Amino acid sequence: MKNVKSLILRHKLISAAGVLAMGLVAALALAAFQPWKLWVDQTANEAAPPAAAPPVPGAPAAGAAGSGAPAAGAAQGAGQGAAQGAAQGTVARTQEVFSTSSWQSISHGTTTGKVKVYKHADGSYALRLEDLDTSNGPDLKVVLSKGGHETQQNLSPDYRNLGTLKGNKGSSNYSIAAGVDLSQYKSVVIWCKRFDSVFAAAPIRT
């Protein structure tokens, strides 16, 4: 009788351990695949990136006024800036459209929208994904690739990561630091980092 009870207890412990292991595997699979993102959209609604105003010639740098009269120095700088603004009209906020293109769908359905690159006066860039409509997925990134957009079935290793996709629908902006040579990159790519899968790519037209 004791042996029977022992066998029943052992069976219950093994069953409980099996259920726990299955639950752990299921939780890890959900965390990795995030299947709910196939039905849940994320919408971004960012305005177009603002242009950067070039520095006003002759304006004093912060703290440039002597320690004896910082307020006077600041007022003098403001007066100079106002005078120059009056003489030149509104200070130009320099921003040019460097590239405009559309998406080529690679996988996971159709991707549409405009891809714009703005160049600022300070040499930096801003990437704008405008009216984007693509599939959602886990760990989606926006990257610059040195490969042509016709060949982006798999992302080349020499990419530049601009950050996590802010929304699979809508409009969003991504900064590109000054000093980045965009002539070295041929395409903008929406890439699922977790499964190394390219959703869509768009050419950079330099």
Short mmCIF file of C-alpha atoms in Angstrom, two decimals:
data_model
loop_
_atom_site.label_atom_id
_atom_site.label_comp_id
_atom_site.label_asym_id
_atom_site.label_seq_id
_atom_site.Cartn_x
_atom_site.Cartn_y
_atom_site.Cartn_z
CA MET A 1 0.00 0.00 0.00
CA LYS A 2 2.88 2.30 0.86
CA ASN A 3 4.48 1.57 -2.51
CA VAL A 4 1.26 2.49 -4.33
CA LYS A 5 1.02 5.81 -2.48
CA SER A 6 4.68 6.48 -3.27
CA LEU A 7 4.09 5.81 -6.97
CA ILE A 8 1.04 8.06 -7.03
CA LEU A 9 2.98 10.87 -5.32
CA ARG A 10 5.89 10.48 -7.73
CA HIS A 11 3.50 10.59 -10.69
CA LYS A 12 1.90 13.79 -9.38
CA LEU A 13 5.31 15.42 -8.89
CA ILE A 14 6.41 14.46 -12.40
CA SER A 15 3.14 15.76 -13.86
CA ALA A 16 3.48 19.04 -11.96
CA ALA A 17 7.07 19.45 -13.14
CA GLY A 18 5.98 18.77 -16.72
CA VAL A 19 3.19 21.33 -16.57
CA LEU A 20 5.61 23.90 -15.08
CA ALA A 21 8.18 23.23 -17.81
CA MET A 22 5.55 23.53 -20.53
CA GLY A 23 4.34 26.81 -19.04
CA LEU A 24 7.90 28.16 -18.96
CA VAL A 25 8.49 27.18 -22.59
CA ALA A 26 5.20 28.79 -23.63
CA ALA A 27 6.08 32.02 -21.78
CA LEU A 28 9.50 32.17 -23.44
CA ALA A 29 7.96 31.53 -26.86
CA LEU A 30 5.41 34.32 -26.35
CA ALA A 31 8.14 36.72 -25.26
CA ALA A 32 10.23 35.88 -28.32
CA PHE A 33 7.56 35.78 -31.02
CA GLN A 34 5.10 38.36 -29.59
CA PRO A 35 2.30 36.99 -31.79
CA TRP A 36 -0.21 39.62 -30.62
CA LYS A 37 1.69 42.19 -32.69
CA LEU A 38 0.28 40.54 -35.81
CA TRP A 39 -3.11 42.01 -34.84
CA VAL A 40 -2.15 45.08 -32.79
CA ASP A 41 -0.97 48.19 -34.64
CA GLN A 42 1.20 50.96 -33.23
CA THR A 43 0.56 54.42 -34.67
CA ALA A 44 3.09 57.26 -34.67
CA ASN A 45 1.95 60.83 -35.23
CA GLU A 46 5.06 63.02 -35.28
CA ALA A 47 5.19 66.35 -37.11
CA ALA A 48 7.84 66.96 -39.76
CA PRO A 49 11.27 67.60 -38.21
CA PRO A 50 11.93 71.30 -37.54
CA ALA A 51 14.66 73.05 -39.48
CA ALA A 52 17.79 74.08 -37.62
CA ALA A 53 18.61 77.80 -37.60
CA PRO A 54 22.26 78.56 -38.42
CA PRO A 55 24.19 80.45 -35.71
CA VAL A 56 23.93 84.25 -35.87
CA PRO A 57 27.33 85.71 -36.90
CA GLY A 58 28.91 87.74 -34.11
CA ALA A 59 26.55 86.47 -31.41
CA PRO A 60 28.49 85.79 -28.18
CA ALA A 61 28.75 82.21 -26.99
CA ALA A 62 27.17 81.30 -23.68
CA GLY A 63 29.35 82.61 -20.87
CA ALA A 64 31.46 84.72 -23.25
CA ALA A 65 30.60 87.95 -21.42
CA GLY A 66 33.10 88.85 -18.70
CA SER A 67 32.34 88.02 -15.11
CA GLY A 68 31.98 91.72 -14.36
CA ALA A 69 28.84 92.28 -16.48
CA PRO A 70 27.17 89.04 -17.70
CA ALA A 71 23.74 90.65 -17.99
CA ALA A 72 25.09 93.48 -20.11
CA GLY A 73 26.92 91.02 -22.34
CA ALA A 74 23.75 88.99 -22.84
CA ALA A 75 21.74 92.12 -23.60
CA GLN A 76 24.39 93.30 -26.06
CA GLY A 77 24.35 89.92 -27.81
CA ALA A 78 20.57 89.96 -28.01
CA GLY A 79 20.71 93.49 -29.43
CA GLN A 80 23.21 92.45 -32.08
CA GLY A 81 21.08 89.44 -33.03
CA ALA A 82 17.95 91.58 -33.27
CA ALA A 83 19.74 94.18 -35.37
CA GLN A 84 21.08 91.57 -37.76
CA GLY A 85 17.67 89.93 -37.97
CA ALA A 86 16.10 93.29 -38.82
CA ALA A 87 18.76 93.96 -41.44
CA GLN A 88 18.53 90.51 -43.04
CA GLY A 89 14.85 89.80 -42.53
CA THR A 90 13.79 86.55 -40.88
CA VAL A 91 16.79 84.34 -40.22
CA ALA A 92 16.70 81.46 -42.67
CA ARG A 93 16.08 78.12 -41.04
CA THR A 94 17.98 75.98 -43.49
CA GLN A 95 16.61 72.56 -44.34
CA GLU A 96 16.58 70.88 -47.70
CA VAL A 97 14.97 67.65 -48.87
CA PHE A 98 17.97 65.47 -49.56
CA SER A 99 16.11 62.36 -50.76
CA THR A 100 12.53 61.21 -51.39
CA SER A 101 11.53 57.65 -52.25
CA SER A 102 8.89 54.96 -51.71
CA TRP A 103 8.99 51.54 -50.10
CA GLN A 104 9.60 48.28 -51.86
CA SER A 105 7.86 45.46 -50.00
CA ILE A 106 10.17 42.53 -49.23
CA SER A 107 8.22 40.32 -46.80
CA HIS A 108 5.29 40.29 -44.33
CA GLY A 109 2.75 41.90 -46.63
CA THR A 110 2.73 45.26 -48.37
CA THR A 111 4.52 48.35 -47.08
CA THR A 112 3.53 51.81 -48.34
CA GLY A 113 4.44 55.41 -47.57
CA LYS A 114 7.09 58.01 -48.34
CA VAL A 115 10.67 58.00 -47.10
CA LYS A 116 12.22 61.48 -46.84
CA VAL A 117 15.70 62.55 -45.77
CA TYR A 118 16.16 66.19 -44.71
CA LYS A 119 19.56 67.84 -44.54
CA HIS A 120 20.10 70.57 -41.92
CA ALA A 121 22.43 73.56 -42.02
CA ASP A 122 24.71 71.98 -39.39
CA GLY A 123 25.37 68.94 -41.59
CA SER A 124 23.08 66.57 -39.71
CA TYR A 125 20.14 64.76 -41.29
CA ALA A 126 16.65 63.73 -40.29
CA LEU A 127 14.90 60.68 -41.70
CA ARG A 128 11.12 60.89 -41.92
CA LEU A 129 8.84 57.92 -42.55
CA GLU A 130 5.66 59.56 -43.77
CA ASP A 131 2.23 57.90 -43.89
CA LEU A 132 3.82 54.52 -43.24
CA ASP A 133 1.61 51.44 -43.42
CA THR A 134 3.35 48.13 -42.79
CA SER A 135 2.98 45.00 -40.69
CA ASN A 136 3.84 45.08 -37.01
CA GLY A 137 6.31 42.67 -35.49
CA PRO A 138 8.78 42.10 -32.64
CA ASP A 139 11.93 44.22 -32.35
CA LEU A 140 11.49 46.21 -35.58
CA LYS A 141 14.38 48.57 -36.38
CA VAL A 142 14.94 51.39 -38.86
CA VAL A 143 18.40 51.07 -40.39
CA LEU A 144 20.57 52.46 -43.16
CA SER A 145 22.08 49.80 -45.38
CA LYS A 146 24.96 49.90 -47.83
CA GLY A 147 23.17 47.32 -49.96
CA GLY A 148 20.83 48.27 -52.79
CA HIS A 149 17.15 48.08 -51.93
CA GLU A 150 16.53 45.50 -54.65
CA THR A 151 18.71 42.99 -52.82
CA GLN A 152 17.56 43.37 -49.21
CA GLN A 153 16.23 39.88 -48.68
CA ASN A 154 18.74 39.64 -45.84
CA LEU A 155 20.31 42.68 -44.23
CA SER A 156 23.99 43.24 -44.96
CA PRO A 157 26.17 43.38 -41.82
CA ASP A 158 27.42 46.93 -42.44
CA TYR A 159 24.15 48.63 -41.53
CA ARG A 160 23.59 51.68 -39.28
CA ASN A 161 20.82 51.36 -36.71
CA LEU A 162 18.71 54.52 -36.32
CA GLY A 163 16.50 53.08 -33.59
CA THR A 164 13.32 51.13 -32.96
CA LEU A 165 10.43 51.69 -35.36
CA LYS A 166 8.10 54.08 -33.51
CA GLY A 167 4.95 52.85 -35.22
CA ASN A 168 4.03 50.51 -38.04
CA LYS A 169 1.46 53.11 -39.09
CA GLY A 170 1.67 56.90 -39.31
CA SER A 171 4.62 59.29 -39.49
CA SER A 172 7.82 59.33 -37.43
CA ASN A 173 11.29 60.92 -37.45
CA TYR A 174 14.78 59.54 -36.81
CA SER A 175 18.00 61.54 -36.33
CA ILE A 176 21.12 60.94 -38.40
CA ALA A 177 24.21 62.49 -36.83
CA ALA A 178 26.32 65.09 -38.59
CA GLY A 179 29.36 63.45 -40.14
CA VAL A 180 27.48 60.42 -41.45
CA ASP A 181 28.31 60.10 -45.14
CA LEU A 182 24.97 59.20 -46.71
CA SER A 183 26.66 58.56 -50.05
CA GLN A 184 27.91 55.33 -48.44
CA TYR A 185 24.36 54.09 -47.84
CA LYS A 186 21.96 52.98 -50.54
CA SER A 187 18.74 52.19 -48.71
CA VAL A 188 16.53 52.68 -45.68
CA VAL A 189 15.30 49.38 -44.28
CA ILE A 190 12.62 48.22 -41.84
CA TRP A 191 14.21 45.18 -40.27
CA CYS A 192 13.08 42.66 -37.66
CA LYS A 193 16.26 42.25 -35.64
CA ARG A 194 15.01 39.29 -33.63
CA PHE A 195 14.46 37.08 -36.67
CA ASP A 196 16.79 38.85 -39.13
CA SER A 197 13.94 39.53 -41.53
CA VAL A 198 13.64 42.54 -43.83
CA PHE A 199 10.09 43.88 -44.09
CA ALA A 200 10.69 46.63 -46.65
CA ALA A 201 13.40 48.85 -48.12
CA ALA A 202 13.52 52.22 -49.89
CA PRO A 203 16.39 53.71 -51.90
CA ILE A 204 18.30 56.79 -50.77
CA ARG A 205 18.46 59.02 -53.83
CA THR A 206 21.61 61.14 -53.54
#
